[in-house]
Short mmCIF file of C-alpha atoms in Angstrom, two decimals:
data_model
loop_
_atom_site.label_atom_id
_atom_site.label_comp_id
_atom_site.label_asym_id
_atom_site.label_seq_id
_atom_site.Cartn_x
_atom_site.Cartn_y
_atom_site.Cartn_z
CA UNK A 1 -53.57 -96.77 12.68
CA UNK A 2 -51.69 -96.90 16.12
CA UNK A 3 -50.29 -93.46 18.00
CA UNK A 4 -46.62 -94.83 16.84
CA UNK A 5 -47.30 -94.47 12.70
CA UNK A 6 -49.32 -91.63 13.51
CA UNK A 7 -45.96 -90.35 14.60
CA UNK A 8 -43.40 -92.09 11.95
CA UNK A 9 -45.82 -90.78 9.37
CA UNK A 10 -45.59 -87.37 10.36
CA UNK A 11 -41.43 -87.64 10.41
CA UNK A 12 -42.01 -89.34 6.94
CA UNK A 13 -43.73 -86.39 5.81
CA UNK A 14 -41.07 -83.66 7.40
CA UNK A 15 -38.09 -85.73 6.16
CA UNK A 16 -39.65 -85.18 2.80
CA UNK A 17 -40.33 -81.56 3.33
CA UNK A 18 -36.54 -80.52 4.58
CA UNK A 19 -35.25 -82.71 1.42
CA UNK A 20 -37.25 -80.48 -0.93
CA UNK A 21 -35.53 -77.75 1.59
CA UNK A 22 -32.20 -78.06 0.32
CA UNK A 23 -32.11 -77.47 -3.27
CA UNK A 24 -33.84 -73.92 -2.33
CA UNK A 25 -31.67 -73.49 0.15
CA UNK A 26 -28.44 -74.48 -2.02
CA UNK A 27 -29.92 -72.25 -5.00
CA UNK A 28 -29.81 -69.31 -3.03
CA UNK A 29 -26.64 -69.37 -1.61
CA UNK A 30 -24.79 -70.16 -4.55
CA UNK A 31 -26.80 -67.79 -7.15
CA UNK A 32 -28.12 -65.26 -5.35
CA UNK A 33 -25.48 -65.19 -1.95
CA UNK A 34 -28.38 -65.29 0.04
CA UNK A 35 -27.77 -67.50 3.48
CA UNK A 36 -31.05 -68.61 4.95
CA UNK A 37 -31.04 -68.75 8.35
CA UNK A 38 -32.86 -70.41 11.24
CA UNK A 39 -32.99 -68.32 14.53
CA UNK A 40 -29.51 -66.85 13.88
CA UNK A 41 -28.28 -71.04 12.83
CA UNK A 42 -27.29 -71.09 9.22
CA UNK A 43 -29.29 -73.67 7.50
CA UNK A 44 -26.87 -74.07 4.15
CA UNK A 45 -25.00 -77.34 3.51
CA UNK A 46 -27.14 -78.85 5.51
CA UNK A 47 -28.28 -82.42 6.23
CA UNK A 48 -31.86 -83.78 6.42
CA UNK A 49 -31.57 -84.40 9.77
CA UNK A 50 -29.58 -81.24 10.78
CA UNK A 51 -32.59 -79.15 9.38
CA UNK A 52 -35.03 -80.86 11.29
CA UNK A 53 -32.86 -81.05 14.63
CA UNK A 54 -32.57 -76.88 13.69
CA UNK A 55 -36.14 -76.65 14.01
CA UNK A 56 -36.75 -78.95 16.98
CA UNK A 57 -34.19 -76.54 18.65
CA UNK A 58 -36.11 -73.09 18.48
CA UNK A 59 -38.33 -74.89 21.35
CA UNK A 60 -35.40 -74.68 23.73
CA UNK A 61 -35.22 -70.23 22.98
CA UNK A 62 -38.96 -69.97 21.83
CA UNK A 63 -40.95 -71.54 23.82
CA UNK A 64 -42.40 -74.50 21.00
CA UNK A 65 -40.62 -76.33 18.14
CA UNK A 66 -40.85 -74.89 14.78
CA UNK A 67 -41.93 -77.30 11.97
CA UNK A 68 -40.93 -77.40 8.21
CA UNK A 69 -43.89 -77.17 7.17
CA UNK A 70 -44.29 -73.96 9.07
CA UNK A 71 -41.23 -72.61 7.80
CA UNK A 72 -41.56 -74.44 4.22
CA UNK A 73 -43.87 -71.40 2.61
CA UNK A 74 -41.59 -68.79 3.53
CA UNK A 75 -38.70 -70.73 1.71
CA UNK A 76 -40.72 -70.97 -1.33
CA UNK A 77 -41.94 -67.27 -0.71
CA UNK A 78 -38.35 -65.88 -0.66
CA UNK A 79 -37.19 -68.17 -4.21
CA UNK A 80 -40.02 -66.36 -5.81
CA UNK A 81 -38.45 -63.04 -4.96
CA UNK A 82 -35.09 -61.14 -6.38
CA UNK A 83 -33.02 -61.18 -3.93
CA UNK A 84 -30.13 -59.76 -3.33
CA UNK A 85 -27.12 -60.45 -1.21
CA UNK A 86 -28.19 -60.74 2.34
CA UNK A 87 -28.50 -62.92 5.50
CA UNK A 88 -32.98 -64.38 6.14
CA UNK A 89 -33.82 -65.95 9.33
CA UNK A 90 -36.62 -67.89 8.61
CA UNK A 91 -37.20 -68.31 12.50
CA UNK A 92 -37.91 -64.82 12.97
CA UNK A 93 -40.14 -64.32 9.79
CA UNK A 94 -42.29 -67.36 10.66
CA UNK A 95 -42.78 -66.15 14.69
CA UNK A 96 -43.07 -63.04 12.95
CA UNK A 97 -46.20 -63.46 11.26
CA UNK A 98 -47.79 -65.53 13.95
CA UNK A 99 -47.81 -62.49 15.95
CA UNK A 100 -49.20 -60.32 12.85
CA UNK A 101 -52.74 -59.99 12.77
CA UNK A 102 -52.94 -57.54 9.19
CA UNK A 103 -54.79 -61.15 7.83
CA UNK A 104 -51.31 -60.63 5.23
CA UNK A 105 -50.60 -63.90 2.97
CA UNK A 106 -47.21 -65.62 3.45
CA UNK A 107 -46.04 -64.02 0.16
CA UNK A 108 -47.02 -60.57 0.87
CA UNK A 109 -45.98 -61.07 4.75
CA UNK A 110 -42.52 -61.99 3.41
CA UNK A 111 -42.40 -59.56 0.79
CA UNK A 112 -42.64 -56.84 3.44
CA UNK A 113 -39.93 -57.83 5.55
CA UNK A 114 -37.50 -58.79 3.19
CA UNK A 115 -38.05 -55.68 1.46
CA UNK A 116 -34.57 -54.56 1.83
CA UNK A 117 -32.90 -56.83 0.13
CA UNK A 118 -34.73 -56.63 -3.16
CA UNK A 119 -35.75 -53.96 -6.17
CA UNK A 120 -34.23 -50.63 -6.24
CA UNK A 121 -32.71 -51.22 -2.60
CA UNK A 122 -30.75 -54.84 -2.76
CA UNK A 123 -27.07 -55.04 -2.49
CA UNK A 124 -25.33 -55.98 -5.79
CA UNK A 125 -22.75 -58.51 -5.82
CA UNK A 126 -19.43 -57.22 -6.29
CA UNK A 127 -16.04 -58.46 -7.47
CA UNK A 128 -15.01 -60.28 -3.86
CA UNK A 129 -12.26 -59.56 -1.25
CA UNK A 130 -8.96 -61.58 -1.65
CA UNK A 131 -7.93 -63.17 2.20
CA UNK A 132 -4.56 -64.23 3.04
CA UNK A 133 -4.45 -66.40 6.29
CA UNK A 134 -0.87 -66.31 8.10
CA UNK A 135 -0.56 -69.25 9.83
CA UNK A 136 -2.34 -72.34 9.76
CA UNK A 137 -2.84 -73.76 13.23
CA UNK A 138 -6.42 -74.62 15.07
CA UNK A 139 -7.90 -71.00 14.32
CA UNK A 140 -6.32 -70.83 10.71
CA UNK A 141 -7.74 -73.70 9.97
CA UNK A 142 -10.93 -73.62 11.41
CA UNK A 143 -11.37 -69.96 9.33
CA UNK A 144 -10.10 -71.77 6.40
CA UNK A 145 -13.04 -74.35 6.63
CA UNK A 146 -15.45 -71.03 7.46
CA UNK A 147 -14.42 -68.73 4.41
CA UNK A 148 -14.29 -71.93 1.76
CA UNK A 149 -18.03 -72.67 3.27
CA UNK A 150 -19.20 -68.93 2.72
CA UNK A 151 -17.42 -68.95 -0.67
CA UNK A 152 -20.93 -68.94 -2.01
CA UNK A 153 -21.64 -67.47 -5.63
CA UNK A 154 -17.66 -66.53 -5.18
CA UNK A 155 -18.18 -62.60 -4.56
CA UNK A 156 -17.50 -62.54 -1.35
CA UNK A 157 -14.63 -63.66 0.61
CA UNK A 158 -12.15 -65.43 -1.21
CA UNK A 159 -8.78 -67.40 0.55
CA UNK A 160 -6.54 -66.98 -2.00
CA UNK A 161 -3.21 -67.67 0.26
CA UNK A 162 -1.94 -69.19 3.22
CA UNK A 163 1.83 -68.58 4.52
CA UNK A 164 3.51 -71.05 6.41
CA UNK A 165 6.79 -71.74 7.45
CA UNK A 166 8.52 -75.01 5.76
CA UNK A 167 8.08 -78.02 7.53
CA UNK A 168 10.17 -80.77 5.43
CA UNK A 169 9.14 -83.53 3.31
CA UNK A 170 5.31 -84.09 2.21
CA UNK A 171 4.56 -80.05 4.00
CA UNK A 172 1.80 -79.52 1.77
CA UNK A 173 0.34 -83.10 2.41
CA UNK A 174 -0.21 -82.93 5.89
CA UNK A 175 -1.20 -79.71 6.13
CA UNK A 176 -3.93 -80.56 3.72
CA UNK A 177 -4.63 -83.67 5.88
CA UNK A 178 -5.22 -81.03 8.89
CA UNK A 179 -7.64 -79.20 7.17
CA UNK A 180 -9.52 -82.61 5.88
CA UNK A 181 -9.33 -83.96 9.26
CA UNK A 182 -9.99 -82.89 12.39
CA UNK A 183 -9.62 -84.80 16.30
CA UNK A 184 -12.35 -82.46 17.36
CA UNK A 185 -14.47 -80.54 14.79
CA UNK A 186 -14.87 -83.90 12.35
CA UNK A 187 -14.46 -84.32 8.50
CA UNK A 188 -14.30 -80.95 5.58
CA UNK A 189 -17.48 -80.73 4.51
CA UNK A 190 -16.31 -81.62 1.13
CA UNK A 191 -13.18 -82.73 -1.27
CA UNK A 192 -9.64 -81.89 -0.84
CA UNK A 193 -6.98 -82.21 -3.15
CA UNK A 194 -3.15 -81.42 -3.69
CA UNK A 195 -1.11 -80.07 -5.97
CA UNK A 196 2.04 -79.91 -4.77
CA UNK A 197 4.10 -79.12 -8.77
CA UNK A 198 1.97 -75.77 -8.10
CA UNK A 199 1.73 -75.34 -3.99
CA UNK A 200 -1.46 -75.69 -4.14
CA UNK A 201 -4.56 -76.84 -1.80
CA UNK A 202 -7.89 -77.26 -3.82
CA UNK A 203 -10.74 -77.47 -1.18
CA UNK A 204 -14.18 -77.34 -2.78
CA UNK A 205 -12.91 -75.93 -5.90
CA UNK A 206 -11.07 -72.94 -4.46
CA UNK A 207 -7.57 -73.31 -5.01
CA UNK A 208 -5.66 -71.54 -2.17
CA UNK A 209 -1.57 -71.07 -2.38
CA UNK A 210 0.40 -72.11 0.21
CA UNK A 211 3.55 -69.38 0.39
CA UNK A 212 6.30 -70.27 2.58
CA UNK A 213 8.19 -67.61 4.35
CA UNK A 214 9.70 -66.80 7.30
CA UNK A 215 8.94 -63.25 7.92
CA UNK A 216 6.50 -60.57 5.68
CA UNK A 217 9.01 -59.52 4.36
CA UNK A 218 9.65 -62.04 2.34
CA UNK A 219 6.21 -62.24 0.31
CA UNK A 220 5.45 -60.46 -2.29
CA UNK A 221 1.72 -60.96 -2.55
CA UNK A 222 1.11 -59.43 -6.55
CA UNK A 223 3.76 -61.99 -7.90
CA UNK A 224 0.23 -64.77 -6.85
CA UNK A 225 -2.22 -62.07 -8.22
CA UNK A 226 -3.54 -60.85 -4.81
CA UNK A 227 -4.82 -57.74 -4.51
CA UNK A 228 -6.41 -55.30 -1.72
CA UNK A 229 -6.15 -58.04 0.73
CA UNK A 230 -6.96 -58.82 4.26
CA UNK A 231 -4.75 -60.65 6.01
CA UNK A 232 -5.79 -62.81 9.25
CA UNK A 233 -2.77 -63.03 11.28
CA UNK A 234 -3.45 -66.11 13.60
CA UNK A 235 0.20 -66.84 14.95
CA UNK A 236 -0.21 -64.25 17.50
CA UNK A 237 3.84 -63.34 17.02
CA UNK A 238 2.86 -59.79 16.40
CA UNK A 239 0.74 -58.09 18.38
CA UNK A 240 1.48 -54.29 18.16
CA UNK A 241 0.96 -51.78 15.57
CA UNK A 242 4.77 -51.65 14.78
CA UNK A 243 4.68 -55.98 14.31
CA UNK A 244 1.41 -56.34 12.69
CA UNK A 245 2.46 -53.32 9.74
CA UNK A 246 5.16 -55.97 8.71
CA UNK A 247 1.96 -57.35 7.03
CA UNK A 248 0.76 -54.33 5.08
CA UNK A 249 2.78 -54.77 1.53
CA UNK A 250 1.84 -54.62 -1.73
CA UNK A 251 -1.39 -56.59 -2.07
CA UNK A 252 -2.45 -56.64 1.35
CA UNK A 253 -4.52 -53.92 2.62
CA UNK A 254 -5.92 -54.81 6.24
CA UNK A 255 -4.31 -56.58 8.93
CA UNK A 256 -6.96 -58.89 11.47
CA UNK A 257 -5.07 -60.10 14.79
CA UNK A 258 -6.76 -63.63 15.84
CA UNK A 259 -5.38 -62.57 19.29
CA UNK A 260 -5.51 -59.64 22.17
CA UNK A 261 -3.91 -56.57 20.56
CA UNK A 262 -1.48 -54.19 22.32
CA UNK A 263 -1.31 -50.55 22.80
CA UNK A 264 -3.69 -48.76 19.98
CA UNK A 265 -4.71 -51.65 18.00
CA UNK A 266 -8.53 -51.59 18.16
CA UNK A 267 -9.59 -54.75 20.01
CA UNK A 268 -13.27 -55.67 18.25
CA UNK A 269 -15.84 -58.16 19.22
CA UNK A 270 -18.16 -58.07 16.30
CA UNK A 271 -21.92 -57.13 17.66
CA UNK A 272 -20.67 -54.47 20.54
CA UNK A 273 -18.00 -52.31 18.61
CA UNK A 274 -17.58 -53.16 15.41
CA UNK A 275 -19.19 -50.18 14.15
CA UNK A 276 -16.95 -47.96 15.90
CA UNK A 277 -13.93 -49.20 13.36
CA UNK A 278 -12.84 -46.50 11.51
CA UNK A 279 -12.99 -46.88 7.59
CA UNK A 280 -9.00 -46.02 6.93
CA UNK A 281 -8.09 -48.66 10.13
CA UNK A 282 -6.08 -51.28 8.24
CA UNK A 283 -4.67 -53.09 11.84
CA UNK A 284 -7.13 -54.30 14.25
CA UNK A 285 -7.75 -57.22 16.72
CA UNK A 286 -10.11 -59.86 17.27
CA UNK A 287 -9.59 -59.57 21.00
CA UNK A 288 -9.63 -63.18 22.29
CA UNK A 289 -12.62 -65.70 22.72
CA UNK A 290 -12.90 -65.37 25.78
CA UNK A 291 -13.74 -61.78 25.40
CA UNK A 292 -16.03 -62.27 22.99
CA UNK A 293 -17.64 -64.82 25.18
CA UNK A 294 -17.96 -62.54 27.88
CA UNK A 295 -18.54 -59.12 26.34
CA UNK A 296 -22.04 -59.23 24.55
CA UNK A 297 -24.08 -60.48 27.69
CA UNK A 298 -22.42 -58.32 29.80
CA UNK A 299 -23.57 -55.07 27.37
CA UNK A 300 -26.85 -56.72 27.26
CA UNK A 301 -26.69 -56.56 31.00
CA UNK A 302 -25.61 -53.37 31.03
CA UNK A 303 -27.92 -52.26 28.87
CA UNK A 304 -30.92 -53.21 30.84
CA UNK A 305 -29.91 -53.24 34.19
CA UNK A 306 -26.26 -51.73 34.68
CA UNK A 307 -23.36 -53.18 35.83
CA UNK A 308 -21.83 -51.74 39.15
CA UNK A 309 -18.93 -53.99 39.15
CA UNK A 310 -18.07 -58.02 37.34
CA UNK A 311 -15.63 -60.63 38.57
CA UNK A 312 -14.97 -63.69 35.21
CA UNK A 313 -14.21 -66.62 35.95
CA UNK A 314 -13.52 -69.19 33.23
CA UNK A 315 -13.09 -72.67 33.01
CA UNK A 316 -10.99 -72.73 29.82
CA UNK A 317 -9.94 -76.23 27.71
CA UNK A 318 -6.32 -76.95 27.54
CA UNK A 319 -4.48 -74.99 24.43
CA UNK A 320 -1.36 -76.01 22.25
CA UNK A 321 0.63 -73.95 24.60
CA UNK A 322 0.62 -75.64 27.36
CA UNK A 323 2.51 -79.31 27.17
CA UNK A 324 1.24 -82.69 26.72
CA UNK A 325 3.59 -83.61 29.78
CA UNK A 326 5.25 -81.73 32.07
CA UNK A 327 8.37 -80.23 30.48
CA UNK A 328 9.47 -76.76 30.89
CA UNK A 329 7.54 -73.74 29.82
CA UNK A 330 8.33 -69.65 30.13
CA UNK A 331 4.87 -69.50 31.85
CA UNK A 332 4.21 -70.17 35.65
CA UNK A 333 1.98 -73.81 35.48
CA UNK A 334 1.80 -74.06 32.19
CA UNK A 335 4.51 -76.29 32.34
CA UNK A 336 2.52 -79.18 33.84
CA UNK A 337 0.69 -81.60 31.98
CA UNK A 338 -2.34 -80.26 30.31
CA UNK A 339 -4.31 -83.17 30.08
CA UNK A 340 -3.73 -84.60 33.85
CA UNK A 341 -4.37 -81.30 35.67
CA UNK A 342 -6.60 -78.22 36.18
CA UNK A 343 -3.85 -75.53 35.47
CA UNK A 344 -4.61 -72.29 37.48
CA UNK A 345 -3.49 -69.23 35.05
CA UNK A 346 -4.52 -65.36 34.08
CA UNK A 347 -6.76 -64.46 31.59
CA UNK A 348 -6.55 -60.47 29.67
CA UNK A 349 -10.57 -60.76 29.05
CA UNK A 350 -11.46 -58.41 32.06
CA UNK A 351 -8.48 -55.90 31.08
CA UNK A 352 -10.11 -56.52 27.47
CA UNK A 353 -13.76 -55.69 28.23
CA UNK A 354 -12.52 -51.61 28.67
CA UNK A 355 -11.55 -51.46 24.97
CA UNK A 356 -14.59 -53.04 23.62
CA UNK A 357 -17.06 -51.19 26.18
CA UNK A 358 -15.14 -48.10 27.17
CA UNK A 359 -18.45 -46.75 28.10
CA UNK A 360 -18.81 -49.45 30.86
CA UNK A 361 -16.92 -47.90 33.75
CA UNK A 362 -17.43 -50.92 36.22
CA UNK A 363 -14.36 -52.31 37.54
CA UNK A 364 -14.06 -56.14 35.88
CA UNK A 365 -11.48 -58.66 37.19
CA UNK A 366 -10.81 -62.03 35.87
CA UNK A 367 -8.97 -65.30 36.31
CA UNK A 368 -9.56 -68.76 34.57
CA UNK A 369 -8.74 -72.16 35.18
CA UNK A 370 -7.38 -74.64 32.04
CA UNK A 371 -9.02 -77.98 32.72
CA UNK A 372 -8.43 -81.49 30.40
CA UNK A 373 -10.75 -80.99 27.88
CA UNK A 374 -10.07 -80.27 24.33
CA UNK A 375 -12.41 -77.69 23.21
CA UNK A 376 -15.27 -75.62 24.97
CA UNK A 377 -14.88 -73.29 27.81
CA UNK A 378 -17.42 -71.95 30.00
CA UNK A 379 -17.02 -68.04 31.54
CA UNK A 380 -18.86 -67.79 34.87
CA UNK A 381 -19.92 -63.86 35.07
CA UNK A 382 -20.71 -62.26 38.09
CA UNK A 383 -22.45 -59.00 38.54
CA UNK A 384 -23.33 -56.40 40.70
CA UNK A 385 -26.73 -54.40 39.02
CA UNK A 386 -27.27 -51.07 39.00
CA UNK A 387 -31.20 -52.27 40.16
CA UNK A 388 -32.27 -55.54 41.70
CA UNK A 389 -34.54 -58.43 39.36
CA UNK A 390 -35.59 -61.43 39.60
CA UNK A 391 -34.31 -64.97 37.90
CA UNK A 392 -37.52 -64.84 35.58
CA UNK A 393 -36.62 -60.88 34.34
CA UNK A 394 -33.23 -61.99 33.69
CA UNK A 395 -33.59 -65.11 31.77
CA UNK A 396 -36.34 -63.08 29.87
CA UNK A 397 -34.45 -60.35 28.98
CA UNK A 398 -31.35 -62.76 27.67
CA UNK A 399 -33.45 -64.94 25.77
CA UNK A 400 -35.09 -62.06 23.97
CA UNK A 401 -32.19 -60.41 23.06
CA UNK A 402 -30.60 -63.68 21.50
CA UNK A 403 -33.76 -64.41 19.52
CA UNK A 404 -34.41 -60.45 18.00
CA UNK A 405 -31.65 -58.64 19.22
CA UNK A 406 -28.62 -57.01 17.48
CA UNK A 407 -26.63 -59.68 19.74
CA UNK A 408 -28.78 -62.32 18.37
CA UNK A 409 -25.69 -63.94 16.34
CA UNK A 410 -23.50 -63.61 19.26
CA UNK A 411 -25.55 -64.68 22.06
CA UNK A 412 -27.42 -68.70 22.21
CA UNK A 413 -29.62 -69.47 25.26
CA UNK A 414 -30.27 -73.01 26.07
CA UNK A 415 -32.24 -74.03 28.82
CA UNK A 416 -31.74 -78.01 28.10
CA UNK A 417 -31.27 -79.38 32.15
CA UNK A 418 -28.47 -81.88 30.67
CA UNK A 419 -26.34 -79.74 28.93
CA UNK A 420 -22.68 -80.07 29.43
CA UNK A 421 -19.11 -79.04 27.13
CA UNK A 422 -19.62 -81.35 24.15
CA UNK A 423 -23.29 -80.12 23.31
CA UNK A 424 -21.75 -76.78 22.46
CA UNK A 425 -18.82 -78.17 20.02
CA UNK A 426 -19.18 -76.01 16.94
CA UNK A 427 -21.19 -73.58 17.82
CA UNK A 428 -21.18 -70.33 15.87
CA UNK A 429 -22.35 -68.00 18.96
CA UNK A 430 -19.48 -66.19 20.89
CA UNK A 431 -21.44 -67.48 23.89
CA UNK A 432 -24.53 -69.26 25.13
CA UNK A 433 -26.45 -68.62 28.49
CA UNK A 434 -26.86 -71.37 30.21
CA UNK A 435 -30.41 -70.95 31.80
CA UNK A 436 -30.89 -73.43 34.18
CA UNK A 437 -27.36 -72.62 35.53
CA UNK A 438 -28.56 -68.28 36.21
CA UNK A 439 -28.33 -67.50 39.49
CA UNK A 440 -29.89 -63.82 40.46
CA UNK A 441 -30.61 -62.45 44.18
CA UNK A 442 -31.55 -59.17 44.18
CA UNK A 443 -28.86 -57.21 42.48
CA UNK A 444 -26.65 -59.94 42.10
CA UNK A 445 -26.63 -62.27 38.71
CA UNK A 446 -24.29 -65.12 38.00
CA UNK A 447 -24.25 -65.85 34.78
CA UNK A 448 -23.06 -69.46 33.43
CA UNK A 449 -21.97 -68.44 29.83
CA UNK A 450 -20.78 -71.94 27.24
CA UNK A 451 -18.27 -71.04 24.53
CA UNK A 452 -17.23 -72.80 21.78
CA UNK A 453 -13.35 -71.25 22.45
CA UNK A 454 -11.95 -72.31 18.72
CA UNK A 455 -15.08 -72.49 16.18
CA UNK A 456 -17.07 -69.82 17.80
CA UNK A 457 -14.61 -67.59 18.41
CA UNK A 458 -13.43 -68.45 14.58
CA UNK A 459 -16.96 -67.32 13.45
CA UNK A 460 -16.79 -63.47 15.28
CA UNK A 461 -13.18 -63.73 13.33
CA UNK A 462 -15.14 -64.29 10.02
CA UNK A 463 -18.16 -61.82 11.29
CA UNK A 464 -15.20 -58.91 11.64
CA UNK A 465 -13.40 -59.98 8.39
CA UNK A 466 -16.78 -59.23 6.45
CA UNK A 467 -17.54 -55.95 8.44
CA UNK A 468 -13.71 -54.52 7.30
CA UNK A 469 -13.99 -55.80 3.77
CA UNK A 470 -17.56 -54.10 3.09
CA UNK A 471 -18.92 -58.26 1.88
CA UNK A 472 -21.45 -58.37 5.64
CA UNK A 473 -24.93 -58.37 4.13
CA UNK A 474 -27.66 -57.01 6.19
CA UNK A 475 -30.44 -59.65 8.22
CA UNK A 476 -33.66 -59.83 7.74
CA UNK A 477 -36.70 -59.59 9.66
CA UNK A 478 -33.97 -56.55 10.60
CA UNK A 479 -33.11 -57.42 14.55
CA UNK A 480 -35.09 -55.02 16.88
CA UNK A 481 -32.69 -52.65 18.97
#
């Protein structure tokens, strides 16, 4: 036998292991609400393919390529268990045990670390949380695709309503086309149907209303059997307390801004502050992706090194408000053609980072560029340490913390030396480090940070969503601090 079927034999032979993957995989999710994971990278609804390309990835944060038939056992280990509701990186349990030396078998190994989430300490599954997206433009949709995905067993998160103004003849058709199709983040993973006698959008078997209004006031939310809702507001018309309590009427119990809030509204990027949010806070903000992008590696910075002062600079895709051609806008350059120019503008993330970190007291400016690309951004962060490093320290210390860290589902780390914008379309990380991009000299680091601006941003939306509505199961191997 030659080197080559030496080699197709062995892709034979994974191919055939990840297809026995998915039925596990599948049967956890929907029975148990249990989301196997690989290094942070959720591994349900998943292709052949995409479960081997997940594994072939971990080589690019850890060093060597995982293999499933490394990863297989614990798969089998965990359907053998009760489990309850919970999130299980099978990344970290299998470079877990590598580094054990206790002589433990896969089973008991697993067992141990999973221990959490079964017998007299598991989560039960409750009744769900009802979710009400206002507005259904590229974030609505994009956490309209997320929530149907995580539907589950259907006791978590469940979109029971989107409100929309009326747009005419066939509304409900092409809006349903939207969320079928998309120019950038491809086909619904799934079917799509209409029933427009009812106003209604059946996506995977969850049939979500579509409520037209013009204002909050016009909805009442109980007349459609909603109750204790959370409403994602992604129009970004309202972004004060006084707007955003429009929302809170009968049925509809927390209000999530997809957008920068003003004056008190609590500005969250889920993995920094979310645990500061107060249990009777029923308004709160998202903050915008580009904080999010920015915020977790600069704590993680922080945290290790200190920041004396930042400057962010982001090179930022074109948005839907800025025009196709030039015609006249409120804005200064936004006016101009979006895709013929780089489009100098302002960005709120450095004003942002204060509400998220308030114990950072470095000064942190800001300014961002809109460039002719559709969809992923990239935040250039400078820094001024509190101590000087090296290159090696740094990229260390990032790439640990997005492997085992409580950042790990925020932060990705790539050190691929071709990576450019498209690689990172739909990503689920607020950001990823771009390692062969780092730049440190003493106590100076530049750090080159990707960002997915609509589908990972949508994600930390989802991430917040379950954090309010008490439905975020814990991880396991727990992250280490």
């Amino acid at each position: 036998m030659t080197v080559n079927d030496d080699s197709f034999t062995n892709w034979k032979h994974r191919e055939e292991t990840a297809e026995a993957m998915i039925p596990i995989i599948g049967k956890l999710h929907r029975e148990r609400d249990v989301n196997v994971l690989l290094h942070s990278r959720s591994l349900v609804n998943k292709s052949v393919v995409s479960l081997l390309k997940a594994h072939r990835f971990a080589r690019q944060i850890a060093g060597e390529e995982l293999s499933v038939t490394e990863t297989m056992p614990f798969l089998k280990a965990l359907a053998a268990l009760d489990l309850g509701p919970s999130q299980i990186d099978l990344g970290i349990l299998a470079m877990s045990y590598k580094s054990d030396d206790r002589g433990l078998s896969v089973e008991e190994f697993t067992a141990e670390a999973v221990a959490g989430a079964t017998g007299a300490l598991k989560l039960e599954r409750g009744e769900g949380r009802d979710v009400v997206l206002y507005g259904f433009g590229r974030i609505g949709r994009l956490v309209a695709r997320l929530l149907i995905e995580k539907a589950g067993s259907g006791n978590g998160l469940r979109l029971r309503a989107i409100v929309v103004r009326g747009g005419g003849e066939q509304d409900l058709v092409k809006r349903a086309s939207l969320l079928r199709r998309d120019s950038i983040h491809g086909q619904f993973q799934g079917t799509i149907t209409v029933d427009e006698a009812n106003s209604t959008i059946n996506a995977n078997g969850n049939a979500i209303k579509v409520i037209y209004a013009n204002d909050p006031s016009e909805i009442d939310y109980t007349a459609y059997g909603i109750k204790d809702a959370i409403l994602i507001d992604n129009t970004g018309k309202w972004r004060d307390r006084a707007g955003l309590s429009e929302h809170l009427r009968p049925g509809i119990d927390k209000v999530v801004l997809t957008a920068p809030g003003k004056g008190d509204v609590p500005n969250i990027v889920h993995g920094v502050n979310h645990d500061m949010i107060k249990p009777d806070e029923r308004i709160l903000s998202c903050a915008s992706c580009t904080t999010n992008a920015i915020v977790p590696p600069l704590k993680a910075m922080a945290d290790e090194y200190g920041v004396e002062r930042g400057h962010v600079e982001t090179v930022h895709s074109f948005t839907n408000d800025q025009n196709l051609l030039d015609n006249y806008h409120k804005a200064d350059r936004r006016g101009r053609s979006a895709p013929l120019n780089m489009v100098i503008t302002e960005t709120g993330a450095a004003s942002a980072v204060a509400k998220a970190l308030p114990d950072l007291k470095a000064p942190i400016t800001g300014s961002s560029i809109r460039v002719p690309v559709p969809d992923v951004s990239i935040a250039i962060l400078s820094l001024r340490l509190g101590r000087e490093t090296t290159r090696e320290e740094v990229l260390d210390h990032l790439r640990d913390v997005s492997l085992s860290s409580p950042l790990r589902r925020q932060i990705d780390f790539t050190d691929s030396p071709d990576a450019v914008s498209s690689d990172f379309l739909g990503s689920r990380h607020a950001s990823i480090v771009d390692a062969g991009a780092t730049k440190v000299d003493g106590d100076n680091a530049i750090l080159y940070l990707w960002y997915d601006n609509e589908f990972g941003y949508s994600c930390q939306v989802i991430r917040v969503v379950q954090h309010v509505s008490g439905v975020e199961y814990p991880t396991f191997p727990a992250p280490t601090a």
